[in-house]
Amino acid sequence: MDLSSDEIKMRVKALGPWFHNIELEGVPTAPDHFLGDYPRVKWARFADAIPADLSGKTVLDIGCNGGFYSMEMKRRGADRVVGVDFDDAYLDQARFACDVAGLDVEFRKLSVYDVALLRERFDVVMFMGVLYHLRHPLLALDLIREHVAGDLLIFQSMQRGSDEITAVGEDYQFSETGMFSEAGFPRLHFIEHRYAEDPTNWWIPNRACVEAMLRSSGFEIVAHPEGEVYVCRRNEIPYGAAAAYPARGNGLSTAEQFQATAAE
């Protein structure tokens, strides 16, 4: 896309507000971001943990927002990058950013709960800054493992509470309750109303909870390059863990699968 600086500024403003600050031909999309040059400052802290050469690889960016991570994956040579989000405004931003940058990225409107509709496994799945916006976070991880994760999962979540990790036993007697008061016990904090003025912040885990949820969903943590970021590999599903409504290969959405199950 051949646009002048003024034309880019006009389009950036029209598509705003932006959460991803992306520099487009010298024009920043969110120069006054409350986290600074975000997410570039976050990316700089874990970029070395992801293969520099993604030639021959496919990448899925779930909750792609304005497209920053999708663009970075394409710049690393990935053969195919698919970004999905459920917000039309973010998808419009991502498409525009890639057009200006000359990057071939496919964007689709899709909920994380419906990733089975892609009918494809990807070499790298990015799941950055989405978990705490979900009403059903563990289901989302289960569905990613079940349907689209082929090898690597790059995961990030806001965390609150203790950074400690308490050694958790394989089982406890019903009368044992003390572990629930320990700071390092896996814990999801439920936000009934708002956090940081955002009504979509529903569940915020502590560190122990993030790591336990990843393992429980069938991911092996292989690196922890940044406080909130984990590099994982698809692993065996623990006994008793599975997606609540796994796809049956019929192309139905999660809601449609639920209705079909209820009718049986």
XYZ file of N, CA and C in Angstrom:
792
model
N 0.847 -1.183 0.000
C 0.000 0.000 0.000
C 0.889 1.241 0.000
N 0.713 2.091 -0.969
C 1.539 3.282 -1.123
C 0.762 4.501 -0.650
N 0.975 4.885 0.624
C 0.277 6.029 1.205
C 1.296 7.030 1.727
N 0.932 8.275 1.704
C 1.792 9.301 2.290
C 1.681 9.245 3.808
N 2.602 9.910 4.485
C 2.581 9.940 5.946
C 1.280 10.542 6.461
N 0.813 11.587 5.828
C -0.439 12.219 6.251
C -1.634 11.290 6.054
N -1.619 10.540 4.962
C -2.716 9.596 4.710
C -2.713 8.479 5.743
N -1.524 8.006 6.117
C -1.426 6.964 7.145
C -1.932 7.499 8.485
N -1.541 8.723 8.827
C -2.001 9.329 10.074
C -3.515 9.434 10.107
N -4.112 9.811 8.984
C -5.570 9.940 8.926
C -6.243 8.592 9.119
N -5.706 7.540 8.476
C -6.292 6.205 8.606
C -6.098 5.651 10.013
N -4.915 5.896 10.592
C -4.652 5.442 11.961
C -5.655 6.071 12.926
N -5.888 7.360 12.769
C -6.848 8.048 13.630
C -8.258 7.515 13.427
N -8.621 7.283 12.181
C -9.967 6.798 11.881
C -10.206 5.402 12.435
N -9.158 4.597 12.486
C -9.279 3.220 12.966
C -9.099 3.110 14.479
N -8.754 4.198 15.134
C -8.471 4.177 16.562
C -9.714 4.057 17.430
N -9.513 3.887 18.745
C -8.218 3.832 19.426
C -7.530 2.478 19.237
N -6.198 2.485 19.275
C -5.389 1.286 19.130
C -4.851 0.848 20.484
N -4.773 -0.466 20.691
C -4.080 -0.994 21.880
C -2.639 -1.348 21.535
N -2.406 -1.844 20.344
C -1.046 -2.132 19.888
C -0.426 -0.873 19.296
N 0.725 -0.492 19.813
C 1.469 0.612 19.206
C 2.380 0.023 18.137
N 2.042 0.272 16.891
C 2.788 -0.261 15.750
C 3.267 0.926 14.918
N 4.527 0.931 14.569
C 5.052 2.019 13.754
C 4.842 1.705 12.282
N 4.064 2.528 11.625
C 3.733 2.339 10.215
C 4.357 3.467 9.409
N 5.459 3.157 8.755
C 6.173 4.159 7.964
C 6.451 5.411 8.807
N 6.882 5.166 10.047
C 7.222 6.271 10.937
C 6.060 6.838 11.719
N 4.858 6.317 11.500
C 3.665 6.801 12.203
C 3.283 5.803 13.291
N 3.346 6.185 14.579
C 2.947 5.281 15.655
C 1.428 5.249 15.789
N 0.891 4.073 16.063
C -0.564 3.952 16.161
C -1.089 4.265 17.559
N -0.259 4.078 18.587
C -0.685 4.357 19.970
C 0.480 4.962 20.748
N 0.903 6.147 20.366
C 2.098 6.749 20.972
C 1.950 7.084 22.445
N 0.712 7.216 22.930
C 0.480 7.580 24.331
C 0.025 6.392 25.175
N 0.396 5.180 24.756
C -0.007 3.964 25.469
C 0.446 4.030 26.924
N -0.449 3.636 27.837
C -0.131 3.733 29.268
C 0.986 2.775 29.692
N 1.299 1.772 28.837
C 2.393 0.847 29.120
C 3.656 1.202 28.335
N 3.652 2.351 27.690
C 4.809 2.757 26.892
C 4.692 2.232 25.468
N 5.817 1.880 24.884
C 5.837 1.367 23.509
C 5.415 -0.098 23.540
N 4.126 -0.298 23.722
C 3.583 -1.639 23.927
C 2.873 -2.129 22.669
N 3.086 -3.381 22.232
C 3.781 -4.456 22.954
C 5.263 -4.644 22.594
N 5.861 -3.681 21.934
C 7.258 -3.852 21.549
C 8.172 -4.048 22.761
N 7.889 -3.330 23.861
C 8.728 -3.481 25.050
C 8.588 -4.877 25.646
N 7.399 -5.450 25.552
C 7.183 -6.831 26.015
C 7.891 -7.805 25.082
N 7.733 -7.631 23.786
C 8.331 -8.493 22.778
C 9.843 -8.570 22.935
N 10.474 -7.440 23.231
C 11.934 -7.394 23.347
C 12.442 -8.310 24.460
N 11.599 -8.594 25.443
C 12.038 -9.399 26.590
C 11.912 -10.902 26.354
N 11.204 -11.320 25.285
C 11.093 -12.760 25.058
C 11.317 -13.167 23.596
N 11.615 -12.214 22.738
C 11.768 -12.508 21.315
C 12.825 -13.568 21.054
N 13.904 -13.588 21.827
C 14.983 -14.550 21.602
C 14.581 -15.981 21.941
N 13.459 -16.162 22.633
C 13.013 -17.508 23.001
C 12.219 -18.183 21.886
N 11.921 -17.444 20.826
C 11.173 -17.978 19.688
C 12.131 -18.123 18.519
N 12.039 -19.218 17.761
C 12.959 -19.406 16.629
C 13.026 -18.179 15.728
N 14.252 -17.746 15.412
C 14.432 -16.565 14.559
C 14.038 -16.844 13.116
N 14.121 -18.112 12.715
C 13.772 -18.506 11.354
C 12.565 -19.430 11.402
N 11.440 -18.945 10.939
C 10.209 -19.744 10.923
C 9.861 -20.220 9.514
N 10.851 -20.282 8.655
C 10.624 -20.756 7.292
C 9.988 -22.144 7.311
N 8.955 -22.313 6.498
C 8.271 -23.591 6.419
C 7.264 -23.824 7.527
N 7.101 -22.868 8.439
C 6.209 -23.036 9.583
C 4.902 -22.268 9.376
N 3.868 -22.751 10.064
C 2.590 -22.052 10.095
C 2.373 -21.514 11.506
N 1.734 -20.345 11.583
C 1.536 -19.676 12.868
C 0.086 -19.234 12.995
N -0.488 -19.466 14.167
C -1.828 -18.977 14.489
C -1.705 -18.008 15.658
N -2.215 -16.790 15.475
C -2.184 -15.761 16.507
C -3.611 -15.556 16.999
N -3.924 -16.108 18.189
C -5.280 -16.058 18.740
C -5.430 -14.794 19.577
N -6.440 -13.992 19.249
C -6.593 -12.703 19.908
C -5.546 -11.742 19.392
N -5.487 -11.611 18.072
C -4.379 -10.908 17.410
C -4.389 -9.405 17.629
N -5.531 -8.847 18.058
C -5.622 -7.416 18.296
C -5.187 -6.644 17.047
N -4.301 -5.659 17.181
C -3.895 -4.847 16.038
C -2.880 -5.498 15.124
N -2.473 -6.732 15.447
C -1.633 -7.500 14.535
C -0.141 -7.475 14.797
N 0.304 -6.893 15.924
C 1.742 -6.761 16.163
C 2.462 -8.101 16.097
N 1.985 -9.095 16.841
C 2.687 -10.385 16.886
C 2.555 -11.150 15.569
N 1.419 -11.041 14.918
C 1.267 -11.669 13.597
C 2.316 -11.130 12.643
N 2.534 -9.828 12.683
C 3.512 -9.194 11.795
C 4.926 -9.669 12.123
N 5.239 -9.775 13.402
C 6.574 -10.233 13.792
C 6.819 -11.673 13.351
N 5.801 -12.504 13.424
C 5.959 -13.894 12.989
C 6.189 -13.969 11.480
N 5.492 -13.118 10.734
C 5.683 -13.100 9.282
C 7.069 -12.568 8.939
N 7.554 -11.608 9.697
C 8.900 -11.077 9.463
C 9.979 -12.119 9.727
N 9.643 -13.136 10.515
C 10.597 -14.219 10.775
C 10.516 -15.316 9.720
N 9.747 -15.062 8.693
C 9.748 -15.966 7.552
C 8.712 -17.056 7.560
N 7.743 -16.992 8.478
C 6.706 -18.023 8.506
C 5.994 -18.105 7.153
N 5.772 -19.327 6.691
C 5.101 -19.502 5.403
C 3.674 -18.963 5.432
N 2.996 -19.202 6.554
C 1.597 -18.786 6.660
C 1.327 -18.327 8.076
N 0.718 -17.165 8.199
C 0.324 -16.626 9.499
C -1.158 -16.300 9.443
N -1.891 -16.812 10.406
C -3.324 -16.545 10.515
C -3.566 -15.854 11.854
N -4.160 -14.675 11.810
C -4.540 -13.969 13.029
C -6.042 -14.007 13.190
N -6.509 -14.352 14.382
C -7.948 -14.394 14.631
C -8.285 -13.496 15.822
N -9.416 -12.854 15.739
C -9.928 -12.034 16.830
C -11.436 -11.953 16.658
N -12.130 -11.603 17.743
C -13.584 -11.514 17.669
C -14.050 -10.064 17.591
N -13.100 -9.141 17.504
C -13.412 -7.717 17.472
C -13.133 -7.165 16.081
N -14.170 -6.697 15.407
C -14.011 -6.183 14.045
C -13.050 -4.999 13.981
N -13.073 -4.152 15.005
C -12.203 -2.970 14.998
C -10.738 -3.385 15.016
N -10.396 -4.364 15.841
C -9.012 -4.846 15.886
C -8.618 -5.476 14.554
N -9.524 -6.239 13.964
C -9.209 -6.882 12.692
C -8.990 -5.851 11.592
N -9.771 -4.778 11.595
C -9.562 -3.705 10.622
C -8.187 -3.066 10.814
N -7.803 -2.856 12.065
C -6.482 -2.292 12.350
C -5.380 -3.219 11.857
N -5.519 -4.508 12.157
C -4.486 -5.475 11.776
C -4.332 -5.563 10.265
N -5.433 -5.575 9.548
C -5.361 -5.645 8.089
C -4.682 -4.402 7.523
N -5.027 -3.239 8.071
C -4.422 -2.003 7.588
C -2.920 -1.985 7.880
N -2.538 -2.387 9.087
C -1.117 -2.390 9.463
C -0.313 -3.301 8.543
N -0.855 -4.470 8.234
C -0.138 -5.407 7.359
C -0.089 -4.892 5.927
N -1.143 -4.244 5.486
C -1.143 -3.660 4.133
C -0.043 -2.612 4.009
N 0.064 -1.738 5.015
C 1.083 -0.688 4.978
C 2.480 -1.304 5.023
N 2.642 -2.352 5.844
C 3.955 -2.991 6.002
C 4.280 -3.952 4.868
N 3.308 -4.259 4.019
C 3.543 -5.187 2.918
C 3.715 -6.621 3.368
N 2.973 -6.999 4.405
C 3.080 -8.348 4.958
C 1.809 -9.131 4.653
N 1.975 -10.354 4.171
C 0.854 -11.204 3.782
C 0.406 -12.036 4.977
N -0.579 -11.529 5.697
C -1.139 -12.222 6.855
C -2.641 -12.368 6.647
N -3.160 -13.532 6.958
C -4.603 -13.784 6.839
C -5.271 -13.496 8.176
N -6.341 -12.727 8.152
C -7.070 -12.420 9.376
C -8.512 -12.906 9.256
N -9.005 -13.484 10.367
C -10.365 -14.005 10.379
C -11.056 -13.642 11.674
N -12.341 -13.400 11.605
C -13.133 -13.159 12.814
C -13.528 -14.507 13.405
N -13.020 -14.773 14.599
C -13.248 -16.083 15.196
C -13.018 -16.000 16.698
N -13.872 -16.637 17.452
C -13.697 -16.754 18.894
C -12.701 -17.858 19.213
N -11.983 -17.713 20.308
C -11.071 -18.777 20.736
C -11.830 -20.072 20.982
N -13.086 -19.971 21.377
C -13.878 -21.174 21.635
C -14.239 -21.922 20.356
N -14.033 -21.286 19.201
C -14.393 -21.901 17.929
C -13.196 -22.182 17.031
N -12.007 -22.317 17.619
C -10.813 -22.553 16.798
C -10.878 -23.882 16.056
N -11.729 -24.794 16.501
C -11.871 -26.071 15.786
C -12.327 -25.857 14.353
N -13.016 -24.742 14.105
C -13.508 -24.470 12.758
C -12.379 -24.241 11.762
N -11.184 -23.957 12.255
C -10.043 -23.788 11.357
C -9.625 -25.123 10.729
N -9.936 -26.223 11.407
C -9.631 -27.577 10.912
C -8.166 -27.718 10.495
N -7.293 -27.207 11.336
C -5.867 -27.195 10.990
C -5.037 -27.071 12.258
N -3.922 -27.778 12.289
C -2.952 -27.593 13.368
C -1.823 -26.695 12.870
N -1.315 -25.870 13.768
C -0.273 -24.918 13.424
C 1.008 -25.249 14.189
N 2.144 -24.980 13.544
C 3.430 -25.246 14.192
C 3.633 -24.375 15.424
N 3.153 -23.138 15.346
C 3.267 -22.193 16.465
C 1.911 -21.546 16.695
N 1.448 -21.598 17.934
C 0.223 -20.897 18.318
C 0.600 -19.820 19.325
N 0.183 -18.596 19.065
C 0.395 -17.491 19.995
C -0.929 -17.196 20.694
N -0.873 -17.165 22.015
C -2.064 -16.915 22.832
C -1.654 -15.885 23.889
N -1.604 -14.639 23.438
C -1.003 -13.555 24.214
C -2.074 -12.588 24.728
N -2.139 -12.450 26.053
C -3.021 -11.451 26.630
C -4.492 -11.696 26.409
N -4.900 -12.958 26.402
C -6.306 -13.296 26.139
C -6.948 -13.977 27.338
N -6.226 -14.838 28.027
C -6.795 -15.708 29.057
C -7.656 -14.950 30.055
N -7.172 -13.826 30.544
C -7.884 -13.114 31.617
C -9.116 -12.371 31.118
N -9.298 -12.313 29.796
C -10.502 -11.701 29.230
C -11.623 -12.727 29.014
N -11.395 -13.968 29.380
C -12.332 -15.046 29.052
C -13.169 -15.471 30.255
N -14.435 -15.711 30.009
C -15.294 -16.269 31.060
C -14.922 -17.722 31.350
N -14.370 -18.412 30.342
C -14.085 -19.840 30.489
C -12.633 -20.124 30.073
N -11.675 -19.705 30.873
C -10.265 -19.756 30.445
C -9.708 -21.160 30.261
N -10.042 -22.087 31.143
C -9.487 -23.427 31.009
C -10.052 -24.134 29.779
N -11.314 -23.892 29.481
C -11.909 -24.458 28.265
C -11.138 -23.972 27.031
N -10.766 -22.693 27.028
C -10.030 -22.160 25.882
C -8.701 -22.887 25.696
N -7.959 -23.091 26.768
C -6.692 -23.817 26.670
C -6.913 -25.254 26.197
N -7.954 -25.889 26.714
C -8.263 -27.263 26.298
C -8.547 -27.327 24.801
N -9.315 -26.366 24.305
C -9.676 -26.370 22.884
C -8.470 -26.074 22.002
N -7.590 -25.207 22.457
C -6.364 -24.939 21.696
C -5.537 -26.207 21.592
N -5.366 -26.911 22.708
C -4.601 -28.166 22.712
C -5.289 -29.226 21.848
N -6.595 -29.267 21.912
C -7.365 -30.296 21.205
C -7.343 -30.123 19.691
N -7.339 -28.862 19.224
C -7.636 -28.634 17.818
C -6.575 -27.923 16.989
N -5.805 -27.003 17.561
C -4.944 -26.190 16.694
C -3.459 -26.222 17.051
N -3.108 -26.629 18.258
C -1.693 -26.648 18.642
C -1.006 -27.861 18.044
N -0.007 -27.590 17.191
C 0.752 -28.684 16.604
C 2.059 -28.941 17.312
N 2.686 -27.885 17.800
C 3.975 -28.015 18.482
C 4.113 -26.963 19.572
N 4.477 -25.734 19.202
C 4.754 -24.697 20.191
C 3.516 -23.861 20.518
N 3.398 -23.510 21.808
C 2.421 -22.530 22.266
C 3.197 -21.414 22.950
N 3.001 -20.186 22.477
C 3.591 -19.022 23.120
C 2.454 -18.353 23.892
N 2.560 -18.379 25.210
C 1.443 -17.980 26.081
C 1.838 -16.810 26.971
N 0.906 -15.871 27.132
C 1.109 -14.766 28.069
C -0.196 -14.416 28.746
N -0.123 -14.164 30.041
C -1.289 -13.691 30.773
C -0.856 -12.696 31.839
N -1.674 -11.673 32.043
C -1.513 -10.831 33.218
C -1.573 -11.722 34.449
N -0.752 -11.432 35.440
C -0.743 -12.190 36.681
C -0.855 -11.234 37.866
N -1.555 -11.660 38.877
C -1.648 -10.923 40.122
C -1.553 -11.917 41.285
N -1.183 -11.400 42.440
C -0.981 -12.280 43.576
C 0.469 -12.697 43.687
N 0.715 -13.741 44.428
C 2.073 -14.174 44.735
C 2.775 -14.787 43.533
N 4.112 -14.575 43.463
C 4.953 -15.254 42.477
C 5.461 -16.588 43.004
N 5.170 -16.885 44.252
C 5.621 -18.141 44.848
C 4.888 -19.320 44.209
N 5.540 -20.484 44.269
C 4.908 -21.712 43.789
C 5.028 -22.768 44.881
N 3.904 -23.170 45.403
C 3.866 -24.184 46.441
C 3.824 -25.570 45.811
N 4.623 -26.482 46.347
C 4.575 -27.867 45.874
C 3.209 -28.449 46.215
N 2.503 -28.882 45.192
C 1.135 -29.377 45.374
C 1.136 -30.903 45.340
N 0.444 -31.501 46.278
C 0.371 -32.952 46.346
C -0.511 -33.542 45.266
N -0.376 -34.843 45.058
C -1.208 -35.539 44.083
C -2.655 -35.650 44.545
N -2.855 -35.620 45.859
C -4.205 -35.767 46.407
C -4.196 -35.232 47.835
N -5.374 -34.883 48.327
C -5.535 -34.417 49.698
C -6.790 -35.037 50.295
N -6.763 -35.219 51.596
C -7.960 -35.660 52.289
C -8.963 -34.512 52.358
N -10.243 -34.852 52.432
C -11.295 -33.851 52.463
C -11.119 -32.885 53.626
N -10.554 -33.380 54.701
C -10.396 -32.555 55.907
C -9.218 -31.582 55.808
N -8.341 -31.762 54.823
C -7.183 -30.878 54.681
C -7.591 -29.598 53.947
N -7.329 -28.471 54.584
C -7.713 -27.178 53.990
C -6.599 -26.134 54.043
N -5.555 -26.398 54.786
C -4.518 -25.395 54.999
C -3.846 -24.930 53.727
N -3.699 -25.825 52.737
C -2.977 -25.462 51.510
C -3.673 -24.343 50.740
N -5.004 -24.227 50.924
C -5.730 -23.197 50.183
C -5.385 -21.781 50.642
N -4.776 -21.673 51.811
C -4.385 -20.369 52.337
C -2.943 -20.021 52.014
N -2.218 -20.951 51.423
C -0.818 -20.694 51.100
C -0.717 -19.786 49.879
N 0.212 -18.820 49.945
C 0.338 -17.817 48.884
C 0.671 -18.440 47.536
N 1.409 -19.541 47.544
C 1.844 -20.151 46.302
C 0.947 -21.246 45.777
N -0.241 -21.412 46.354
C -1.189 -22.402 45.832
C -1.838 -21.829 44.573
N -2.051 -22.645 43.527
C -2.662 -22.133 42.284
C -4.000 -21.455 42.555
N -4.137 -20.228 42.057
C -5.325 -19.446 42.376
C -5.715 -18.549 41.209
N -7.006 -18.597 40.858
C -7.591 -17.684 39.877
C -8.422 -16.653 40.636
N -8.129 -15.380 40.425
C -8.891 -14.317 41.067
C -10.030 -13.914 40.141
N -11.253 -13.993 40.640
C -12.419 -13.653 39.820
C -12.780 -12.182 39.987
N -12.942 -11.488 38.857
C -13.319 -10.079 38.848
C -14.798 -9.990 38.480
N -15.632 -9.680 39.460
C -17.070 -9.641 39.201
C -17.470 -8.421 38.370
N -16.806 -7.293 38.617
C -17.219 -6.062 37.950
C -16.155 -5.598 36.955
N -15.192 -4.802 37.375
C -14.168 -4.289 36.465
C -12.805 -4.315 37.143
N -11.792 -4.415 36.322
C -10.418 -4.217 36.773
C -9.733 -3.379 35.704
N -9.042 -2.297 36.133
C -8.408 -1.364 35.197
C -9.437 -0.807 34.215
N -10.640 -0.569 34.699
C -11.739 0.013 33.910
C -12.143 -0.852 32.723
N -11.847 -2.144 32.800
C -12.151 -3.051 31.690
C -13.149 -4.103 32.158
N -14.367 -4.100 31.630
C -15.368 -5.081 32.054
C -15.099 -6.488 31.535
N -14.100 -6.651 30.641
C -13.790 -7.990 30.121
C -12.637 -8.651 30.864
N -12.137 -8.024 31.911
C -11.157 -8.700 32.765
C -11.914 -9.560 33.766
N -11.933 -10.874 33.519
C -12.753 -11.780 34.319
C -11.949 -12.595 35.325
N -10.866 -13.201 34.877
C -10.089 -14.094 35.737
C -8.611 -13.709 35.647
N -7.970 -13.475 36.787
C -6.543 -13.142 36.784
C -5.812 -14.157 37.650
N -4.927 -14.957 37.068
C -4.244 -16.017 37.809
C -2.994 -15.509 38.521
N -2.574 -16.258 39.558
C -1.221 -16.061 40.064
C -0.282 -16.954 39.257
N 1.011 -16.851 39.504
C 1.976 -17.590 38.698
C 1.751 -19.103 38.801
N 1.525 -19.580 40.019
C 1.335 -21.024 40.205
C 0.136 -21.525 39.409
N -0.895 -20.698 39.318
C -2.099 -21.092 38.585
C -1.834 -21.147 37.089
N -1.125 -20.152 36.552
C -0.788 -20.174 35.126
C -0.087 -21.468 34.765
N 0.941 -21.816 35.531
C 1.733 -22.997 35.200
C 0.923 -24.277 35.377
N 0.072 -24.321 36.395
C -0.761 -25.504 36.612
C -1.799 -25.663 35.501
N -2.391 -24.566 35.063
C -3.385 -24.634 33.990
C -2.758 -25.099 32.686
N -1.567 -24.610 32.380
C -0.895 -25.040 31.157
C -0.622 -26.544 31.194
N -0.088 -27.025 32.316
C 0.181 -28.471 32.433
C -1.105 -29.278 32.356
N -2.145 -28.789 33.024
C -3.407 -29.520 33.061
C -4.053 -29.611 31.691
N -3.768 -28.641 30.833
C -4.348 -28.635 29.490
C -3.512 -29.401 28.482
N -2.402 -29.979 28.929
C -1.592 -30.794 28.027
C -0.465 -30.041 27.358
N 0.135 -29.085 28.076
C 1.289 -28.354 27.550
C 2.468 -28.486 28.512
N 3.619 -28.782 27.961
C 4.849 -28.838 28.738
C 5.543 -27.486 28.645
N 5.839 -26.885 29.787
C 6.538 -25.601 29.812
C 8.019 -25.856 29.572
N 8.561 -25.286 28.497
C 9.973 -25.502 28.162
C 10.819 -24.259 28.388
N 10.189 -23.096 28.527
C 10.945 -21.874 28.790
C 10.013 -20.840 29.416
N 10.598 -19.999 30.244
C 9.856 -18.917 30.904
C 10.707 -17.653 30.765
N 10.778 -17.107 29.542
C 11.733 -16.039 29.236
C 11.371 -14.672 29.795
N 10.120 -14.491 30.200
C 9.652 -13.206 30.692
C 8.606 -13.483 31.762
N 8.431 -12.557 32.695
C 7.580 -12.826 33.845
C 6.212 -13.388 33.539
N 5.600 -12.943 32.441
C 4.251 -13.382 32.096
C 4.207 -14.316 30.900
N 5.351 -14.615 30.309
C 5.396 -15.354 29.044
C 5.975 -16.750 29.246
N 5.329 -17.722 28.606
C 5.782 -19.113 28.652
C 5.857 -19.678 27.235
N 6.918 -20.420 26.981
C 7.033 -21.177 25.740
C 6.745 -22.632 26.095
N 5.767 -23.221 25.430
C 5.315 -24.573 25.768
C 5.327 -25.463 24.531
N 5.342 -26.745 24.784
C 5.168 -27.728 23.718
C 3.931 -28.569 24.012
N 3.265 -28.943 22.950
C 2.101 -29.810 23.086
C 2.535 -31.127 23.699
N 1.813 -31.567 24.698
C 2.185 -32.743 25.467
C 0.957 -33.630 25.652
N 1.148 -34.746 26.351
C 0.025 -35.622 26.638
C -0.955 -34.941 27.587
N -2.231 -35.243 27.432
C -3.248 -34.695 28.320
C -3.252 -35.497 29.619
N -3.219 -34.832 30.769
C -3.281 -35.558 32.039
C -4.576 -36.355 32.156
N -4.545 -37.398 32.964
C -5.734 -38.226 33.159
C -6.891 -37.368 33.674
N -8.037 -37.513 33.047
C -9.233 -36.811 33.493
C -9.417 -35.431 32.908
N -8.449 -34.967 32.121
C -8.552 -33.616 31.530
C -8.868 -33.729 30.049
N -9.839 -32.957 29.601
C -10.194 -32.925 28.181
C -11.131 -31.758 27.943
N -11.219 -31.320 26.698
C -12.126 -30.225 26.367
C -13.560 -30.644 26.638
N -14.354 -29.726 27.178
C -15.730 -30.051 27.541
C -16.571 -30.427 26.336
N -16.369 -29.718 25.212
C -17.141 -29.982 24.008
C -16.196 -30.076 22.815
N -15.428 -31.160 22.713
C -14.488 -31.275 21.589
C -15.232 -31.390 20.273
N -14.622 -30.853 19.213
C -15.248 -30.915 17.888
C -15.320 -32.349 17.402
N -16.309 -32.642 16.618
C -16.482 -33.999 16.092
C -16.202 -34.045 14.594
N -15.569 -33.011 14.083
C -15.243 -32.993 12.666
C -16.417 -32.615 11.791
N -17.468 -32.018 12.409
C -18.657 -31.675 11.638
C -18.728 -30.194 11.306
N -17.700 -29.430 11.689
C -17.679 -28.024 11.346
C -18.597 -27.157 12.183
N -19.175 -27.703 13.260
C -20.070 -26.928 14.098
C -19.288 -26.035 15.044
N -19.877 -24.906 15.387
C -19.277 -24.042 16.392
C -19.473 -24.680 17.759
N -18.812 -24.129 18.775
C -18.958 -24.666 20.129
C -20.409 -24.619 20.576
N -21.104 -23.504 20.309
C -22.495 -23.380 20.699
C -23.369 -24.421 19.988
N -23.099 -24.642 18.707
C -23.872 -25.622 17.944
C -23.599 -27.038 18.432
N -22.332 -27.305 18.801
C -22.000 -28.616 19.346
C -22.737 -28.847 20.653
N -22.803 -27.801 21.501
C -23.500 -27.906 22.769
C -24.980 -28.244 22.533
N -25.598 -27.561 21.567
C -27.006 -27.804 21.268
C -27.195 -29.231 20.753
N -26.249 -29.677 19.914
C -26.358 -31.040 19.374
C -26.220 -32.068 20.477
N -25.315 -31.801 21.423
C -25.103 -32.719 22.542
C -26.328 -32.772 23.414
N -26.934 -31.602 23.682
C -28.116 -31.538 24.535
C -29.297 -32.268 23.914
N -29.333 -32.327 22.582
C -30.465 -32.951 21.898
C -30.340 -34.473 21.850
N -29.161 -34.995 22.181
C -28.946 -36.462 22.096
C -29.578 -37.185 23.280
